[in-house]
Structure formats: structure tokens, C-alpha cells
Amino acid sequence: DEIRRCGVGLKSSFDSGNVLVENLGENINTIHDEFAPILSPNHDNRLYFSAVRKENLGDFDHALHSKGIPSDMFSTTLINGKWIVPSRMSFLLNSPQNDVLLDFSQDGSHLYFFRGETTYSGDIFVDTFRQEVADRDLVNVEFNSSMKPWDGDCTPYFFNENTLVFASRRKGGFGGLDLYISVRENEGWSKPKNLGAPINTPYDETSPFLAKNGRTIYFSTNNPSRSIGGLDICKSTFYDSNKTWSIPSNLKSPINSAGDEEYFKITQDGKKAFFSSSRKSGFGERDIYVGLFEKPQKEHLLASEPSLFLDI
């Protein structure tokens, strides 16, 4: 598999993508782990992410992150072209366990976050995102959906309030992590539907992001026929005419590297994308990066009708 990834890397090295990639810098990234960047739905200059820091609420001295140290949730703001030192989110959200911010509702009134003893088994909660104790529930409400995070379902993306795309190792898949979609109906969330080939393979497909047009999906995979090293970000398009997905294509360098690239998300204006990467040029484990596109990504500028490929 590693030899095959080298082959893919050699081929793609002659055809880099038209994008400029920058590390968010030492105010955000450390020698430890920074990952899962989430864009604010209401503020273009605000970014949320999860990270391992010495001052986290968990017992940092007990273990290193790779052995299970808990993560906390943070936020940062872009001021005068520079990301300021991040602030830890409320103590009502962060805990001694692993806390990972997953996403916001479209209007920003609710946030979804993961909490668990490990980063792959726990529960998903919904919070009203209010800082004042008097204005909020003291107990976080569990998110009731077709996902089973305690069984390993992970990396959900909320296309809207009624559409959920996530990764899972559940039985009946192609092998490894597969991508599934579930929609909320009158009776509740539908049974998750496997996105099928050619998106899913016997390898891992994770961290999905569905563009506004409801036809273009980005995700990370370690399939050696599509990766230049570890998890790489790929892209596939749904064709209305024959109701099939295109063969996923690697976003190439400089977005992808010999390390792991995950949690890819495009900004509202389609001009930038944030993601995490463990590439050697970073500060430590995974770092947060931004990709600046030469042109806005058309698939994320306008919504389509029908709004989702499932409706076709």
C-alpha cells in the first residue's frame, strides 16, 4: 500500500492544484494536536477547533495524546490578518473527557459536540451556545439521531438541520470506515444509507463535507490508489443524468501531503478551506491549515434544486 501511495504521489507531483496553503501559525498550532476546524456560521473571522494543551481540563500528565489524553474545544478570531491566541470554550462545554466540536446549526443557535473517554467512542450533545448560566440548560441534551457514536460512528457533517453525513464501520459496508447519509423525517432520522462505490472502498473514508450544491462531496481516504500518503482529501461529483458519483479525485499538493489530511471545510464565499494536517512542516502533531483558492469553488456558491442528490 505504501508503495502504491508513492506511485500516486509521483504522478501528482507534476500537477499541483491551484491553491496556496498556509499554516495558521504559532498562536494556533503547537507541538501537540490541533484538529477539526469548524467555521462560524455568523462570523467570517471566527474559527473553532479542538486541541490538546497542557492547561486542558483533563489530566495532561497522565498520558500523551496518542495514548488517550483528552482534548478541549477552542475558538480564535482573525484580527488585522492574524489569528489571535485562542480561548478555551466554556467550562460548561469542556470536561475532563475528550471534547470535540462537530458543527453548528445553520443559524448558529445550536452547536453539536462529541464527548467521550476516547476520541472514537462516546456521545454527541446539543448545546444552545449561550455563555450565561442563567440563559442555558445546565445539563447538555444528547443528540438523538441514527448515528451510534458509542459504536464508533464519527466525523458527522450537518448539510442542514435535516441531513447528516458521517463515517462508520458498521456491518454491511465496504470495509474500514465508510460514508453514510441519513435524513430526518416525520418519524425521526432515516436508516443510514451507504454512499456506495466508487466513494466507499475497503479502506477508510472519513471526514465528509458536502458542498452547498448537494452534489459535490469532499472526504478523506487512505485508499492507496487515491492517496499520496496517509489520509488524503478527495472530491467526487454526483451526476444527475445517470445518478452516479464520479471517480473520486485527489486534491493534490499542496493541500495533500505524505501526512494525514482531514476535516476539510470550505468557507461560505467558496474562496478558502480549512483543514488539519500532520505534515512534517508543521509544529508538532496535527496542525490547522488554510487553503486559498485561485477561484471560488462554484459548487459551494449556489444551492441547487433539488437540494440534495438523494432527491433525484
GROMACS .gro file of C-alpha atoms in nm:
model
  312
    1ASP     CA    1   0.000   0.000   0.000
    2GLU     CA    2   0.278   0.245   0.085
    3ILE     CA    3   0.449   0.172  -0.247
    4ARG     CA    4   0.122   0.240  -0.429
    5ARG     CA    5   0.082   0.569  -0.242
    6CYS     CA    6   0.433   0.667  -0.351
    7GLY     CA    7   0.331   0.596  -0.709
    8VAL     CA    8   0.025   0.820  -0.677
    9GLY     CA    9   0.244   1.087  -0.520
   10LEU     CA   10   0.497   1.073  -0.803
   11LYS     CA   11   0.225   1.114  -1.063
   12SER     CA   12   0.053   1.403  -0.883
   13SER     CA   13   0.380   1.587  -0.809
   14PHE     CA   14   0.382   1.713  -1.167
   15ASP     CA   15   0.032   1.857  -1.142
   16SER     CA   16  -0.021   2.059  -0.825
   17GLY     CA   17  -0.357   2.221  -0.756
   18ASN     CA   18  -0.415   2.595  -0.800
   19VAL     CA   19  -0.425   2.673  -0.430
   20LEU     CA   20  -0.198   2.837  -0.172
   21VAL     CA   21  -0.176   2.657   0.164
   22GLU     CA   22  -0.070   2.831   0.486
   23ASN     CA   23  -0.021   2.711   0.842
   24LEU     CA   24  -0.235   2.923   1.079
   25GLY     CA   25   0.078   2.995   1.280
   26GLU     CA   26   0.219   2.958   1.628
   27ASN     CA   27  -0.070   3.133   1.800
   28ILE     CA   28  -0.295   2.845   1.697
   29ASN     CA   29  -0.069   2.545   1.642
   30THR     CA   30   0.164   2.385   1.897
   31ILE     CA   31   0.382   2.076   1.932
   32HIS     CA   32   0.064   1.896   2.038
   33ASP     CA   33  -0.252   1.815   1.842
   34GLU     CA   34  -0.484   2.073   1.680
   35PHE     CA   35  -0.762   1.935   1.463
   36ALA     CA   36  -1.126   1.951   1.344
   37PRO     CA   37  -1.156   2.320   1.243
   38ILE     CA   38  -1.516   2.444   1.234
   39LEU     CA   39  -1.624   2.769   1.067
   40SER     CA   40  -1.852   3.010   1.247
   41PRO     CA   41  -2.189   3.039   1.067
   42ASN     CA   42  -2.227   3.402   1.175
   43HIS     CA   43  -1.875   3.546   1.179
   44ASP     CA   44  -1.638   3.524   0.882
   45ASN     CA   45  -1.338   3.594   1.102
   46ARG     CA   46  -1.403   3.335   1.372
   47LEU     CA   47  -1.279   2.976   1.378
   48TYR     CA   48  -1.334   2.692   1.623
   49PHE     CA   49  -1.120   2.383   1.668
   50SER     CA   50  -1.026   2.109   1.913
   51ALA     CA   51  -0.681   2.068   2.063
   52VAL     CA   52  -0.462   1.911   2.325
   53ARG     CA   53  -0.298   2.165   2.553
   54LYS     CA   54  -0.115   2.142   2.884
   55GLU     CA   55  -0.385   2.353   3.050
   56ASN     CA   56  -0.670   2.130   2.931
   57LEU     CA   57  -0.923   2.011   3.187
   58GLY     CA   58  -0.808   1.651   3.156
   59ASP     CA   59  -0.502   1.502   3.326
   60PHE     CA   60  -0.229   1.601   3.082
   61ASP     CA   61   0.050   1.439   3.282
   62HIS     CA   62  -0.130   1.105   3.284
   63ALA     CA   63  -0.071   1.025   2.916
   64LEU     CA   64   0.025   1.169   2.581
   65HIS     CA   65  -0.247   1.249   2.327
   66SER     CA   66  -0.161   0.949   2.112
   67LYS     CA   67  -0.230   0.734   2.419
   68GLY     CA   68  -0.562   0.893   2.507
   69ILE     CA   69  -0.511   1.242   2.652
   70PRO     CA   70  -0.840   1.435   2.642
   71SER     CA   71  -0.896   1.727   2.404
   72ASP     CA   72  -1.078   2.055   2.467
   73MET     CA   73  -1.264   2.296   2.238
   74PHE     CA   74  -1.124   2.640   2.149
   75SER     CA   75  -1.212   2.948   1.943
   76THR     CA   76  -1.000   3.215   1.776
   77THR     CA   77  -1.058   3.535   1.580
   78LEU     CA   78  -0.880   3.684   1.280
   79ILE     CA   79  -0.776   4.043   1.362
   80ASN     CA   80  -0.570   4.255   1.122
   81GLY     CA   81  -0.480   3.948   0.917
   82LYS     CA   82  -0.356   3.743   1.215
   83TRP     CA   83  -0.524   3.473   1.421
   84ILE     CA   84  -0.514   3.571   1.788
   85VAL     CA   85  -0.430   3.335   2.073
   86PRO     CA   86  -0.730   3.101   2.109
   87SER     CA   87  -0.966   3.095   2.405
   88ARG     CA   88  -1.098   2.779   2.563
   89MET     CA   89  -1.473   2.744   2.532
   90SER     CA   90  -1.697   2.749   2.839
   91PHE     CA   91  -1.634   2.510   3.128
   92LEU     CA   92  -1.996   2.403   3.075
   93LEU     CA   93  -1.884   2.257   2.740
   94ASN     CA   94  -1.533   2.133   2.807
   95SER     CA   95  -1.483   1.849   3.053
   96PRO     CA   96  -1.209   1.609   3.174
   97GLN     CA   97  -1.311   1.381   2.885
   98ASN     CA   98  -1.241   1.422   2.512
   99ASP     CA   99  -1.448   1.716   2.387
  100VAL     CA  100  -1.460   1.779   2.012
  101LEU     CA  101  -1.671   2.046   1.844
  102LEU     CA  102  -1.855   1.889   1.548
  103ASP     CA  103  -2.067   2.157   1.385
  104PHE     CA  104  -2.321   2.439   1.423
  105SER     CA  105  -2.681   2.471   1.314
  106GLN     CA  106  -2.720   2.695   1.009
  107ASP     CA  107  -2.831   2.995   1.214
  108GLY     CA  108  -2.562   2.941   1.477
  109SER     CA  109  -2.810   2.896   1.761
  110HIS     CA  110  -2.705   2.538   1.841
  111LEU     CA  111  -2.376   2.359   1.846
  112TYR     CA  112  -2.309   1.987   1.828
  113PHE     CA  113  -2.015   1.838   2.009
  114PHE     CA  114  -1.871   1.497   2.096
  115ARG     CA  115  -1.771   1.384   2.444
  116GLY     CA  116  -1.616   1.051   2.533
  117GLU     CA  117  -1.347   0.865   2.723
  118THR     CA  118  -1.180   0.810   2.384
  119THR     CA  119  -1.196   1.002   2.057
  120TYR     CA  120  -1.382   0.717   1.885
  121SER     CA  121  -1.643   0.614   2.141
  122GLY     CA  122  -1.876   0.848   2.330
  123ASP     CA  123  -2.188   1.061   2.284
  124ILE     CA  124  -2.297   1.362   2.080
  125PHE     CA  125  -2.464   1.652   2.259
  126VAL     CA  126  -2.651   1.966   2.154
  127ASP     CA  127  -2.591   2.299   2.324
  128THR     CA  128  -2.763   2.636   2.288
  129PHE     CA  129  -2.422   2.808   2.277
  130ARG     CA  130  -2.511   3.059   2.547
  131GLN     CA  131  -2.239   3.168   2.783
  132GLU     CA  132  -2.463   3.294   3.064
  133VAL     CA  133  -2.555   3.014   3.303
  134ALA     CA  134  -2.898   3.164   3.368
  135ASP     CA  135  -2.984   3.152   2.997
  136ARG     CA  136  -2.896   2.789   2.933
  137ASP     CA  137  -2.960   2.433   3.041
  138LEU     CA  138  -2.713   2.305   3.297
  139VAL     CA  139  -2.728   1.955   3.150
  140ASN     CA  140  -2.637   1.912   2.784
  141VAL     CA  141  -2.904   1.747   2.573
  142GLU     CA  142  -2.799   1.431   2.393
  143PHE     CA  143  -2.833   1.441   2.014
  144ASN     CA  144  -3.077   1.170   1.912
  145SER     CA  145  -3.013   1.050   1.556
  146SER     CA  146  -2.932   0.742   1.352
  147MET     CA  147  -2.564   0.778   1.439
  148LYS     CA  148  -2.415   0.550   1.706
  149PRO     CA  149  -2.102   0.731   1.824
  150TRP     CA  150  -2.061   0.487   2.114
  151ASP     CA  151  -2.013   0.217   1.846
  152GLY     CA  152  -1.759   0.419   1.653
  153ASP     CA  153  -1.970   0.633   1.416
  154CYS     CA  154  -1.772   0.955   1.374
  155THR     CA  155  -1.697   1.284   1.191
  156PRO     CA  156  -2.056   1.396   1.123
  157TYR     CA  157  -2.128   1.685   0.888
  158PHE     CA  158  -2.463   1.865   0.905
  159PHE     CA  159  -2.553   1.965   0.549
  160ASN     CA  160  -2.862   2.122   0.704
  161GLU     CA  161  -3.083   2.060   1.008
  162ASN     CA  162  -3.234   1.755   0.838
  163THR     CA  163  -2.937   1.597   0.661
  164LEU     CA  164  -2.645   1.423   0.826
  165VAL     CA  165  -2.339   1.268   0.657
  166PHE     CA  166  -2.094   1.069   0.868
  167ALA     CA  167  -1.835   0.788   0.873
  168SER     CA  168  -1.899   0.445   1.023
  169ARG     CA  169  -1.755   0.093   1.046
  170ARG     CA  170  -2.099  -0.064   1.082
  171LYS     CA  171  -2.167  -0.405   0.931
  172GLY     CA  172  -2.267  -0.424   0.567
  173GLY     CA  173  -2.014  -0.167   0.447
  174PHE     CA  174  -1.725  -0.199   0.205
  175GLY     CA  175  -1.462  -0.229   0.481
  176GLY     CA  176  -1.290   0.020   0.710
  177LEU     CA  177  -1.476   0.347   0.758
  178ASP     CA  178  -1.750   0.415   0.502
  179LEU     CA  179  -1.954   0.730   0.440
  180TYR     CA  180  -2.327   0.720   0.518
  181ILE     CA  181  -2.613   0.967   0.488
  182SER     CA  182  -2.928   0.998   0.699
  183VAL     CA  183  -3.220   1.243   0.668
  184ARG     CA  184  -3.470   1.349   0.931
  185GLU     CA  185  -3.831   1.267   0.850
  186ASN     CA  186  -4.159   1.287   1.040
  187GLU     CA  187  -4.084   0.960   1.218
  188GLY     CA  188  -3.727   1.062   1.305
  189TRP     CA  189  -3.394   1.002   1.135
  190SER     CA  190  -3.391   0.754   0.848
  191LYS     CA  191  -3.180   0.441   0.848
  192PRO     CA  192  -2.828   0.543   0.733
  193LYS     CA  193  -2.765   0.477   0.365
  194ASN     CA  194  -2.418   0.379   0.245
  195LEU     CA  195  -2.300   0.617  -0.028
  196GLY     CA  196  -2.168   0.316  -0.216
  197ALA     CA  197  -1.895   0.279  -0.476
  198PRO     CA  198  -1.694   0.449  -0.607
  199ILE     CA  199  -1.686   0.670  -0.296
  200ASN     CA  200  -1.652   0.389  -0.040
  201THR     CA  201  -1.381   0.123  -0.067
  202PRO     CA  202  -1.226  -0.147   0.157
  203TYR     CA  203  -1.010   0.132   0.304
  204ASP     CA  204  -1.111   0.426   0.527
  205GLU     CA  205  -1.333   0.709   0.403
  206THR     CA  206  -1.398   0.973   0.668
  207SER     CA  207  -1.449   1.345   0.746
  208PRO     CA  208  -1.715   1.420   0.481
  209PHE     CA  209  -1.807   1.770   0.367
  210LEU     CA  210  -2.100   1.819   0.127
  211ALA     CA  211  -2.093   2.144  -0.074
  212LYS     CA  212  -2.396   2.374  -0.099
  213ASN     CA  213  -2.499   2.233  -0.437
  214GLY     CA  214  -2.574   1.899  -0.268
  215ARG     CA  215  -2.381   1.719  -0.546
  216THR     CA  216  -2.013   1.760  -0.454
  217ILE     CA  217  -1.863   1.574  -0.161
  218TYR     CA  218  -1.516   1.610  -0.013
  219PHE     CA  219  -1.375   1.347   0.221
  220SER     CA  220  -1.050   1.191   0.343
  221THR     CA  221  -0.933   0.844   0.242
  222ASN     CA  222  -0.623   0.627   0.283
  223ASN     CA  223  -0.705   0.419  -0.025
  224PRO     CA  224  -0.358   0.372  -0.183
  225SER     CA  225  -0.496   0.422  -0.534
  226ARG     CA  226  -0.614   0.772  -0.433
  227SER     CA  227  -0.371   0.880  -0.160
  228ILE     CA  228  -0.017   1.015  -0.175
  229GLY     CA  229   0.032   0.932   0.195
  230GLY     CA  230  -0.194   0.853   0.489
  231LEU     CA  231  -0.537   1.015   0.470
  232ASP     CA  232  -0.579   1.247   0.172
  233ILE     CA  233  -0.865   1.478   0.081
  234CYS     CA  234  -1.057   1.373  -0.230
  235LYS     CA  235  -1.354   1.507  -0.422
  236SER     CA  236  -1.643   1.336  -0.603
  237THR     CA  237  -1.937   1.481  -0.802
  238PHE     CA  238  -2.286   1.336  -0.841
  239TYR     CA  239  -2.424   1.341  -1.195
  240ASP     CA  240  -2.798   1.397  -1.214
  241SER     CA  241  -2.822   1.247  -1.564
  242ASN     CA  242  -2.717   0.893  -1.474
  243LYS     CA  243  -2.745   0.914  -1.093
  244THR     CA  244  -2.385   0.810  -1.029
  245TRP     CA  245  -2.082   0.953  -0.849
  246SER     CA  246  -1.763   1.036  -1.032
  247ILE     CA  247  -1.442   0.850  -0.950
  248PRO     CA  248  -1.302   1.046  -0.653
  249SER     CA  249  -1.005   1.266  -0.743
  250ASN     CA  250  -0.719   1.364  -0.514
  251LEU     CA  251  -0.695   1.740  -0.440
  252LYS     CA  252  -0.318   1.701  -0.485
  253SER     CA  253  -0.036   1.904  -0.334
  254PRO     CA  254  -0.014   2.144  -0.159
  255ILE     CA  255  -0.342   2.052   0.015
  256ASN     CA  256  -0.241   1.687   0.049
  257SER     CA  257   0.095   1.562   0.173
  258ALA     CA  258   0.269   1.248   0.295
  259GLY     CA  259   0.089   1.301   0.628
  260ASP     CA  260  -0.282   1.283   0.717
  261GLU     CA  261  -0.525   1.550   0.591
  262GLU     CA  262  -0.873   1.558   0.746
  263TYR     CA  263  -1.173   1.780   0.839
  264PHE     CA  264  -1.177   1.975   0.511
  265LYS     CA  265  -1.439   2.255   0.508
  266ILE     CA  266  -1.494   2.537   0.258
  267THR     CA  267  -1.588   2.888   0.371
  268GLN     CA  268  -1.923   3.043   0.276
  269ASP     CA  269  -1.771   3.252  -0.005
  270GLY     CA  270  -1.601   2.948  -0.160
  271LYS     CA  271  -1.260   3.117  -0.156
  272LYS     CA  272  -1.091   2.930   0.128
  273ALA     CA  273  -1.092   2.594   0.303
  274PHE     CA  274  -0.969   2.497   0.649
  275PHE     CA  275  -0.837   2.151   0.732
  276SER     CA  276  -0.598   1.968   0.964
  277SER     CA  277  -0.274   1.804   0.857
  278SER     CA  278   0.011   1.609   1.019
  279ARG     CA  279   0.266   1.707   0.751
  280LYS     CA  280   0.630   1.730   0.857
  281SER     CA  281   0.649   2.107   0.807
  282GLY     CA  282   0.402   2.164   1.094
  283PHE     CA  283   0.471   2.250   1.457
  284GLY     CA  284   0.401   1.907   1.602
  285GLU     CA  285   0.125   1.650   1.562
  286ARG     CA  286  -0.170   1.775   1.353
  287ASP     CA  287  -0.190   2.148   1.275
  288ILE     CA  288  -0.469   2.366   1.135
  289TYR     CA  289  -0.412   2.495   0.779
  290VAL     CA  290  -0.599   2.720   0.537
  291GLY     CA  291  -0.611   2.672   0.161
  292LEU     CA  292  -0.661   2.986  -0.054
  293PHE     CA  293  -0.816   2.901  -0.391
  294GLU     CA  294  -0.728   3.081  -0.712
  295LYS     CA  295  -1.102   3.097  -0.790
  296PRO     CA  296  -1.410   3.046  -0.566
  297GLN     CA  297  -1.532   2.688  -0.570
  298LYS     CA  298  -1.851   2.702  -0.781
  299GLU     CA  299  -2.013   2.403  -0.610
  300HIS     CA  300  -2.023   2.596  -0.284
  301LEU     CA  301  -2.160   2.929  -0.410
  302LEU     CA  302  -2.519   2.844  -0.502
  303ALA     CA  303  -2.768   2.592  -0.370
  304SER     CA  304  -2.934   2.356  -0.619
  305GLU     CA  305  -3.284   2.227  -0.676
  306PRO     CA  306  -3.339   1.951  -0.580
  307SER     CA  307  -3.127   2.047  -0.284
  308LEU     CA  308  -2.971   1.702  -0.235
  309PHE     CA  309  -2.862   1.414  -0.457
  310LEU     CA  310  -3.095   1.183  -0.263
  311ASP     CA  311  -3.393   1.376  -0.404
  312ILE     CA  312  -3.301   1.288  -0.763
   0.00000   0.00000   0.00000
